[in-house]
Amino acid sequence: MDNTRPKELTNGKMIREYSTSFSRIPMVRYEEIVEYYIKEPAKIIVVSESNKIKCELIFQVVREVPNSDLISFSIYSDEREEFDENTFFIIRKVYWNKKVDIAGIREGVKEREELLNTYPSIENNNIVVSNNSKIIRIIKQLDNLVSDGIILSDEINPDWSGANQLRVMRCFDWGIIESLWGKQKKNIELEKFLYESIEKLNDIILNEKPTDFEIDLDYLYSPDSLKSIVNGSIVK
């Protein structure tokens, strides 16, 4: 078996490989970092004295408001479809306060190089859920809306106030359904459900009490590695 690096083939005259230097615009770098924290970790492991439960991402909703904020709620679980009172659920919330970062850039308090090397104003929270019935209800309602696919229609007169972009993902045993759309498209029933789910998931997080579980975040590659890539450096 040949374990050398795979060759890139083409029917063109020549093929080149390179990596252009990353953006020198702070907000572009921040967007890359935020996107990483939305998509990662690959798994969340719930650790107790007697067991380790590996949970994967099965549901995600992301709402973004231009020049204001971004909020993401992800549900990780050890099951994709067959849920009961023994199923583990973790809610991961990622919140980016864009307004703070935009204001900091405009005020010019920090030097450009400092801005380029800092992290965006994000907060991450990983909560083990104690009341499974609320989560199961949300997921079952979503399944009724998306299991046969997501249909979007044209929005003739877009309202550009409020959220500009919605993203939803649901992982089943048989595959994944996901979609991202802006104001030019609509699915009124699904959008109403997603906005309500954001509020419900936030309420669950606020009302959960501390537990004795430990949480391991299992990344495909570490936050330090991502930051080194964004900064154009290499972590040894």
PDB file of C-alpha atoms in Angstrom:
ATOM      1  CA  MET A   1       0.000   0.000   0.000  1.00  0.00           C
ATOM      2  CA  ASP A   2       1.322   3.424  -0.991  1.00  0.00           C
ATOM      3  CA  ASN A   3       1.171   5.722   2.029  1.00  0.00           C
ATOM      4  CA  THR A   4       2.632   8.772   0.316  1.00  0.00           C
ATOM      5  CA  ARG A   5       0.720  12.030   0.099  1.00  0.00           C
ATOM      6  CA  PRO A   6      -2.199  11.784  -2.383  1.00  0.00           C
ATOM      7  CA  LYS A   7      -1.563  13.301  -5.802  1.00  0.00           C
ATOM      8  CA  GLU A   8      -3.812  16.024  -7.189  1.00  0.00           C
ATOM      9  CA  LEU A   9      -4.685  15.175 -10.801  1.00  0.00           C
ATOM     10  CA  THR A  10      -6.190  17.411 -13.470  1.00  0.00           C
ATOM     11  CA  ASN A  11      -6.952  17.529 -17.179  1.00  0.00           C
ATOM     12  CA  GLY A  12      -5.611  21.069 -17.228  1.00  0.00           C
ATOM     13  CA  LYS A  13      -2.160  22.080 -18.395  1.00  0.00           C
ATOM     14  CA  MET A  14      -0.885  22.488 -14.829  1.00  0.00           C
ATOM     15  CA  ILE A  15      -2.092  22.280 -11.248  1.00  0.00           C
ATOM     16  CA  ARG A  16      -0.616  24.258  -8.364  1.00  0.00           C
ATOM     17  CA  GLU A  17      -1.127  24.009  -4.610  1.00  0.00           C
ATOM     18  CA  TYR A  18      -0.607  26.846  -2.151  1.00  0.00           C
ATOM     19  CA  SER A  19      -2.138  28.602   0.802  1.00  0.00           C
ATOM     20  CA  THR A  20      -2.644  32.336   0.575  1.00  0.00           C
ATOM     21  CA  SER A  21      -1.880  34.372   3.681  1.00  0.00           C
ATOM     22  CA  PHE A  22      -4.887  34.910   5.909  1.00  0.00           C
ATOM     23  CA  SER A  23      -6.894  38.109   5.937  1.00  0.00           C
ATOM     24  CA  ARG A  24      -5.466  41.207   7.589  1.00  0.00           C
ATOM     25  CA  ILE A  25      -8.996  42.345   8.441  1.00  0.00           C
ATOM     26  CA  PRO A  26      -9.779  41.661  12.137  1.00  0.00           C
ATOM     27  CA  MET A  27     -13.501  40.934  11.648  1.00  0.00           C
ATOM     28  CA  VAL A  28     -12.738  38.331   8.985  1.00  0.00           C
ATOM     29  CA  ARG A  29     -10.377  36.568  11.379  1.00  0.00           C
ATOM     30  CA  TYR A  30     -12.980  36.742  14.128  1.00  0.00           C
ATOM     31  CA  GLU A  31     -15.587  35.160  11.835  1.00  0.00           C
ATOM     32  CA  GLU A  32     -13.267  32.219  11.163  1.00  0.00           C
ATOM     33  CA  ILE A  33     -12.697  31.670  14.875  1.00  0.00           C
ATOM     34  CA  VAL A  34     -16.414  31.888  15.689  1.00  0.00           C
ATOM     35  CA  GLU A  35     -17.241  29.434  12.908  1.00  0.00           C
ATOM     36  CA  TYR A  36     -14.735  27.003  14.405  1.00  0.00           C
ATOM     37  CA  TYR A  37     -16.389  27.183  17.832  1.00  0.00           C
ATOM     38  CA  ILE A  38     -19.802  26.645  16.231  1.00  0.00           C
ATOM     39  CA  LYS A  39     -18.695  23.503  14.382  1.00  0.00           C
ATOM     40  CA  GLU A  40     -16.499  22.102  17.151  1.00  0.00           C
ATOM     41  CA  PRO A  41     -16.047  20.058  19.238  1.00  0.00           C
ATOM     42  CA  ALA A  42     -16.543  16.873  17.237  1.00  0.00           C
ATOM     43  CA  LYS A  43     -17.658  15.081  20.398  1.00  0.00           C
ATOM     44  CA  ILE A  44     -18.504  15.954  23.969  1.00  0.00           C
ATOM     45  CA  ILE A  45     -17.765  13.282  26.555  1.00  0.00           C
ATOM     46  CA  VAL A  46     -19.685  13.204  29.825  1.00  0.00           C
ATOM     47  CA  VAL A  47     -17.488  11.747  32.548  1.00  0.00           C
ATOM     48  CA  SER A  48     -18.702  10.287  35.848  1.00  0.00           C
ATOM     49  CA  GLU A  49     -16.918   8.186  38.458  1.00  0.00           C
ATOM     50  CA  SER A  50     -18.009   4.972  36.749  1.00  0.00           C
ATOM     51  CA  ASN A  51     -18.522   5.805  33.099  1.00  0.00           C
ATOM     52  CA  LYS A  52     -17.694   7.915  30.050  1.00  0.00           C
ATOM     53  CA  ILE A  53     -20.505   8.712  27.623  1.00  0.00           C
ATOM     54  CA  LYS A  54     -19.533   9.933  24.139  1.00  0.00           C
ATOM     55  CA  CYS A  55     -22.019  12.371  22.651  1.00  0.00           C
ATOM     56  CA  GLU A  56     -22.128  13.680  19.086  1.00  0.00           C
ATOM     57  CA  LEU A  57     -23.809  16.675  17.491  1.00  0.00           C
ATOM     58  CA  ILE A  58     -27.406  15.810  16.496  1.00  0.00           C
ATOM     59  CA  PHE A  59     -29.064  19.245  16.234  1.00  0.00           C
ATOM     60  CA  GLN A  60     -27.942  22.815  15.689  1.00  0.00           C
ATOM     61  CA  VAL A  61     -29.583  26.170  15.104  1.00  0.00           C
ATOM     62  CA  VAL A  62     -27.631  29.358  14.362  1.00  0.00           C
ATOM     63  CA  ARG A  63     -29.127  32.852  14.209  1.00  0.00           C
ATOM     64  CA  GLU A  64     -27.074  35.810  13.011  1.00  0.00           C
ATOM     65  CA  VAL A  65     -27.890  39.518  13.056  1.00  0.00           C
ATOM     66  CA  PRO A  66     -25.521  41.675  10.965  1.00  0.00           C
ATOM     67  CA  ASN A  67     -23.339  44.080  12.982  1.00  0.00           C
ATOM     68  CA  SER A  68     -25.040  42.930  16.188  1.00  0.00           C
ATOM     69  CA  ASP A  69     -24.594  39.344  17.377  1.00  0.00           C
ATOM     70  CA  LEU A  70     -24.600  35.644  16.570  1.00  0.00           C
ATOM     71  CA  ILE A  71     -26.004  32.852  18.703  1.00  0.00           C
ATOM     72  CA  SER A  72     -25.694  29.108  18.205  1.00  0.00           C
ATOM     73  CA  PHE A  73     -27.354  26.281  20.114  1.00  0.00           C
ATOM     74  CA  SER A  74     -26.097  22.739  19.546  1.00  0.00           C
ATOM     75  CA  ILE A  75     -27.487  19.579  21.083  1.00  0.00           C
ATOM     76  CA  TYR A  76     -25.073  16.686  21.596  1.00  0.00           C
ATOM     77  CA  SER A  77     -26.337  13.229  22.522  1.00  0.00           C
ATOM     78  CA  ASP A  78     -25.398   9.550  22.718  1.00  0.00           C
ATOM     79  CA  GLU A  79     -28.450   8.795  20.552  1.00  0.00           C
ATOM     80  CA  ARG A  80     -29.678  10.224  17.254  1.00  0.00           C
ATOM     81  CA  GLU A  81     -33.315   9.126  17.242  1.00  0.00           C
ATOM     82  CA  GLU A  82     -34.197   6.677  20.028  1.00  0.00           C
ATOM     83  CA  PHE A  83     -34.516   8.924  23.078  1.00  0.00           C
ATOM     84  CA  ASP A  84     -35.709   8.162  26.611  1.00  0.00           C
ATOM     85  CA  GLU A  85     -35.098   9.307  30.188  1.00  0.00           C
ATOM     86  CA  ASN A  86     -31.634   7.674  30.161  1.00  0.00           C
ATOM     87  CA  THR A  87     -30.403   9.495  27.065  1.00  0.00           C
ATOM     88  CA  PHE A  88     -27.636  12.023  27.627  1.00  0.00           C
ATOM     89  CA  PHE A  89     -28.132  15.523  26.238  1.00  0.00           C
ATOM     90  CA  ILE A  90     -25.691  18.421  26.347  1.00  0.00           C
ATOM     91  CA  ILE A  91     -26.603  21.882  25.116  1.00  0.00           C
ATOM     92  CA  ARG A  92     -23.686  23.895  23.772  1.00  0.00           C
ATOM     93  CA  LYS A  93     -24.300  27.615  23.422  1.00  0.00           C
ATOM     94  CA  VAL A  94     -21.941  29.893  21.509  1.00  0.00           C
ATOM     95  CA  TYR A  95     -22.610  33.619  21.676  1.00  0.00           C
ATOM     96  CA  TRP A  96     -20.671  36.266  19.756  1.00  0.00           C
ATOM     97  CA  ASN A  97     -21.223  39.899  20.682  1.00  0.00           C
ATOM     98  CA  LYS A  98     -20.251  41.474  17.377  1.00  0.00           C
ATOM     99  CA  LYS A  99     -21.154  44.979  18.531  1.00  0.00           C
ATOM    100  CA  VAL A 100     -18.370  44.937  21.119  1.00  0.00           C
ATOM    101  CA  ASP A 101     -15.742  43.902  18.568  1.00  0.00           C
ATOM    102  CA  ILE A 102     -16.955  46.344  15.916  1.00  0.00           C
ATOM    103  CA  ALA A 103     -16.878  49.176  18.438  1.00  0.00           C
ATOM    104  CA  GLY A 104     -13.371  48.188  19.571  1.00  0.00           C
ATOM    105  CA  ILE A 105     -12.081  48.248  16.012  1.00  0.00           C
ATOM    106  CA  ARG A 106     -13.677  51.607  15.237  1.00  0.00           C
ATOM    107  CA  GLU A 107     -12.442  53.227  18.440  1.00  0.00           C
ATOM    108  CA  GLY A 108      -8.881  52.306  17.566  1.00  0.00           C
ATOM    109  CA  VAL A 109      -7.843  51.781  21.198  1.00  0.00           C
ATOM    110  CA  LYS A 110      -5.848  48.666  20.299  1.00  0.00           C
ATOM    111  CA  GLU A 111      -3.156  48.571  17.656  1.00  0.00           C
ATOM    112  CA  ARG A 112      -4.005  46.674  14.481  1.00  0.00           C
ATOM    113  CA  GLU A 113      -1.579  43.841  15.223  1.00  0.00           C
ATOM    114  CA  GLU A 114      -3.102  43.404  18.660  1.00  0.00           C
ATOM    115  CA  LEU A 115      -6.599  43.257  17.154  1.00  0.00           C
ATOM    116  CA  LEU A 116      -5.478  40.668  14.634  1.00  0.00           C
ATOM    117  CA  ASN A 117      -4.072  38.415  17.364  1.00  0.00           C
ATOM    118  CA  THR A 118      -6.912  38.608  19.874  1.00  0.00           C
ATOM    119  CA  TYR A 119      -9.989  36.412  20.146  1.00  0.00           C
ATOM    120  CA  PRO A 120     -13.469  37.712  19.322  1.00  0.00           C
ATOM    121  CA  SER A 121     -15.918  38.472  22.144  1.00  0.00           C
ATOM    122  CA  ILE A 122     -17.444  35.004  22.373  1.00  0.00           C
ATOM    123  CA  GLU A 123     -18.866  33.048  25.284  1.00  0.00           C
ATOM    124  CA  ASN A 124     -19.280  29.257  25.214  1.00  0.00           C
ATOM    125  CA  ASN A 125     -21.410  27.248  27.615  1.00  0.00           C
ATOM    126  CA  ASN A 126     -21.756  23.448  27.791  1.00  0.00           C
ATOM    127  CA  ILE A 127     -24.667  22.277  29.928  1.00  0.00           C
ATOM    128  CA  VAL A 128     -25.650  18.724  30.865  1.00  0.00           C
ATOM    129  CA  VAL A 129     -29.450  18.531  30.695  1.00  0.00           C
ATOM    130  CA  SER A 130     -31.384  17.014  33.578  1.00  0.00           C
ATOM    131  CA  ASN A 131     -34.906  17.250  32.106  1.00  0.00           C
ATOM    132  CA  ASN A 132     -34.798  15.152  28.959  1.00  0.00           C
ATOM    133  CA  SER A 133     -38.476  15.555  28.109  1.00  0.00           C
ATOM    134  CA  LYS A 134     -38.032  19.197  27.082  1.00  0.00           C
ATOM    135  CA  ILE A 135     -35.187  18.378  24.701  1.00  0.00           C
ATOM    136  CA  ILE A 136     -36.973  15.349  23.256  1.00  0.00           C
ATOM    137  CA  ARG A 137     -40.047  17.468  22.589  1.00  0.00           C
ATOM    138  CA  ILE A 138     -38.003  20.062  20.694  1.00  0.00           C
ATOM    139  CA  ILE A 139     -36.230  17.439  18.580  1.00  0.00           C
ATOM    140  CA  LYS A 140     -39.444  15.555  17.763  1.00  0.00           C
ATOM    141  CA  GLN A 141     -41.121  18.787  16.689  1.00  0.00           C
ATOM    142  CA  LEU A 142     -38.155  19.575  14.457  1.00  0.00           C
ATOM    143  CA  ASP A 143     -38.243  16.085  12.938  1.00  0.00           C
ATOM    144  CA  ASN A 144     -41.866  16.595  11.948  1.00  0.00           C
ATOM    145  CA  LEU A 145     -40.845  19.755  10.105  1.00  0.00           C
ATOM    146  CA  VAL A 146     -37.635  18.653   8.357  1.00  0.00           C
ATOM    147  CA  SER A 147     -37.459  14.843   8.050  1.00  0.00           C
ATOM    148  CA  ASP A 148     -38.787  14.981   4.466  1.00  0.00           C
ATOM    149  CA  GLY A 149     -36.537  17.901   3.546  1.00  0.00           C
ATOM    150  CA  ILE A 150     -36.567  21.684   3.950  1.00  0.00           C
ATOM    151  CA  ILE A 151     -38.540  23.630   1.361  1.00  0.00           C
ATOM    152  CA  LEU A 152     -37.893  27.360   0.999  1.00  0.00           C
ATOM    153  CA  SER A 153     -40.013  29.833  -0.928  1.00  0.00           C
ATOM    154  CA  ASP A 154     -39.143  33.274  -2.243  1.00  0.00           C
ATOM    155  CA  GLU A 155     -39.602  36.296   0.020  1.00  0.00           C
ATOM    156  CA  ILE A 156     -40.955  39.024  -2.272  1.00  0.00           C
ATOM    157  CA  ASN A 157     -40.467  41.911   0.159  1.00  0.00           C
ATOM    158  CA  PRO A 158     -37.649  41.005   2.580  1.00  0.00           C
ATOM    159  CA  ASP A 159     -37.651  42.704   5.972  1.00  0.00           C
ATOM    160  CA  TRP A 160     -33.985  43.488   6.530  1.00  0.00           C
ATOM    161  CA  SER A 161     -34.400  44.278  10.227  1.00  0.00           C
ATOM    162  CA  GLY A 162     -33.593  41.566  12.751  1.00  0.00           C
ATOM    163  CA  ALA A 163     -31.866  38.284  11.948  1.00  0.00           C
ATOM    164  CA  ASN A 164     -30.368  38.129   8.483  1.00  0.00           C
ATOM    165  CA  GLN A 165     -29.444  34.456   8.399  1.00  0.00           C
ATOM    166  CA  LEU A 166     -30.713  31.190   9.875  1.00  0.00           C
ATOM    167  CA  ARG A 167     -28.965  27.829   9.866  1.00  0.00           C
ATOM    168  CA  VAL A 168     -30.340  24.474  10.992  1.00  0.00           C
ATOM    169  CA  MET A 169     -28.865  20.974  11.074  1.00  0.00           C
ATOM    170  CA  ARG A 170     -30.366  17.654  12.171  1.00  0.00           C
ATOM    171  CA  CYS A 171     -28.432  14.383  12.210  1.00  0.00           C
ATOM    172  CA  PHE A 172     -30.500  11.184  11.863  1.00  0.00           C
ATOM    173  CA  ASP A 173     -29.451   7.533  11.784  1.00  0.00           C
ATOM    174  CA  TRP A 174     -29.940   7.596   8.006  1.00  0.00           C
ATOM    175  CA  GLY A 175     -28.166  10.868   7.235  1.00  0.00           C
ATOM    176  CA  ILE A 176     -28.112  14.624   7.772  1.00  0.00           C
ATOM    177  CA  ILE A 177     -30.482  17.421   6.795  1.00  0.00           C
ATOM    178  CA  GLU A 178     -29.157  20.959   6.926  1.00  0.00           C
ATOM    179  CA  SER A 179     -29.919  24.318   5.393  1.00  0.00           C
ATOM    180  CA  LEU A 180     -28.839  27.953   5.576  1.00  0.00           C
ATOM    181  CA  TRP A 181     -30.880  30.836   4.218  1.00  0.00           C
ATOM    182  CA  GLY A 182     -31.189  34.603   4.350  1.00  0.00           C
ATOM    183  CA  LYS A 183     -33.978  37.126   3.998  1.00  0.00           C
ATOM    184  CA  GLN A 184     -34.549  36.412   0.306  1.00  0.00           C
ATOM    185  CA  LYS A 185     -36.018  32.988   1.206  1.00  0.00           C
ATOM    186  CA  LYS A 186     -38.503  31.841   3.816  1.00  0.00           C
ATOM    187  CA  ASN A 187     -40.158  28.916   5.555  1.00  0.00           C
ATOM    188  CA  ILE A 188     -42.522  30.586   7.990  1.00  0.00           C
ATOM    189  CA  GLU A 189     -43.398  27.503  10.052  1.00  0.00           C
ATOM    190  CA  LEU A 190     -39.793  26.355  10.431  1.00  0.00           C
ATOM    191  CA  GLU A 191     -38.512  29.856  11.208  1.00  0.00           C
ATOM    192  CA  LYS A 192     -41.157  30.308  13.920  1.00  0.00           C
ATOM    193  CA  PHE A 193     -40.141  26.976  15.442  1.00  0.00           C
ATOM    194  CA  LEU A 194     -36.409  27.818  15.366  1.00  0.00           C
ATOM    195  CA  TYR A 195     -36.872  31.197  17.052  1.00  0.00           C
ATOM    196  CA  GLU A 196     -39.021  29.572  19.746  1.00  0.00           C
ATOM    197  CA  SER A 197     -36.439  26.795  20.183  1.00  0.00           C
ATOM    198  CA  ILE A 198     -33.674  29.347  20.732  1.00  0.00           C
ATOM    199  CA  GLU A 199     -35.684  30.860  23.592  1.00  0.00           C
ATOM    200  CA  LYS A 200     -36.524  27.456  25.086  1.00  0.00           C
ATOM    201  CA  LEU A 201     -32.945  26.187  24.942  1.00  0.00           C
ATOM    202  CA  ASN A 202     -31.685  29.379  26.528  1.00  0.00           C
ATOM    203  CA  ASP A 203     -34.227  28.994  29.346  1.00  0.00           C
ATOM    204  CA  ILE A 204     -33.110  25.394  29.934  1.00  0.00           C
ATOM    205  CA  ILE A 205     -29.486  26.530  30.249  1.00  0.00           C
ATOM    206  CA  LEU A 206     -30.408  29.285  32.696  1.00  0.00           C
ATOM    207  CA  ASN A 207     -32.369  26.898  34.918  1.00  0.00           C
ATOM    208  CA  GLU A 208     -29.957  23.969  35.049  1.00  0.00           C
ATOM    209  CA  LYS A 209     -28.130  23.410  38.335  1.00  0.00           C
ATOM    210  CA  PRO A 210     -24.476  22.354  38.820  1.00  0.00           C
ATOM    211  CA  THR A 211     -23.789  18.612  38.462  1.00  0.00           C
ATOM    212  CA  ASP A 212     -21.004  16.221  39.464  1.00  0.00           C
ATOM    213  CA  PHE A 213     -20.334  15.293  35.838  1.00  0.00           C
ATOM    214  CA  GLU A 214     -17.115  16.328  34.165  1.00  0.00           C
ATOM    215  CA  ILE A 215     -17.102  17.457  30.535  1.00  0.00           C
ATOM    216  CA  ASP A 216     -14.422  16.618  27.950  1.00  0.00           C
ATOM    217  CA  LEU A 217     -14.441  18.579  24.697  1.00  0.00           C
ATOM    218  CA  ASP A 218     -12.982  16.359  21.968  1.00  0.00           C
ATOM    219  CA  TYR A 219     -11.873  18.592  19.059  1.00  0.00           C
ATOM    220  CA  LEU A 220     -10.848  17.421  15.597  1.00  0.00           C
ATOM    221  CA  TYR A 221      -8.020  19.918  16.036  1.00  0.00           C
ATOM    222  CA  SER A 222      -7.355  22.124  19.013  1.00  0.00           C
ATOM    223  CA  PRO A 223      -8.348  25.799  19.446  1.00  0.00           C
ATOM    224  CA  ASP A 224      -4.620  26.654  19.649  1.00  0.00           C
ATOM    225  CA  SER A 225      -4.041  24.990  16.278  1.00  0.00           C
ATOM    226  CA  LEU A 226      -6.919  26.940  14.747  1.00  0.00           C
ATOM    227  CA  LYS A 227      -5.590  30.201  16.159  1.00  0.00           C
ATOM    228  CA  SER A 228      -2.144  29.507  14.750  1.00  0.00           C
ATOM    229  CA  ILE A 229      -3.634  28.902  11.311  1.00  0.00           C
ATOM    230  CA  VAL A 230      -5.696  32.107  11.492  1.00  0.00           C
ATOM    231  CA  ASN A 231      -2.626  34.065  12.596  1.00  0.00           C
ATOM    232  CA  GLY A 232      -0.466  32.530   9.875  1.00  0.00           C
ATOM    233  CA  SER A 233       1.869  30.829  12.362  1.00  0.00           C
ATOM    234  CA  ILE A 234       2.583  27.194  13.241  1.00  0.00           C
ATOM    235  CA  VAL A 235       2.202  25.512  16.622  1.00  0.00           C
ATOM    236  CA  LYS A 236       5.073  23.053  17.143  1.00  0.00           C
TER     237      LYS A 236
END
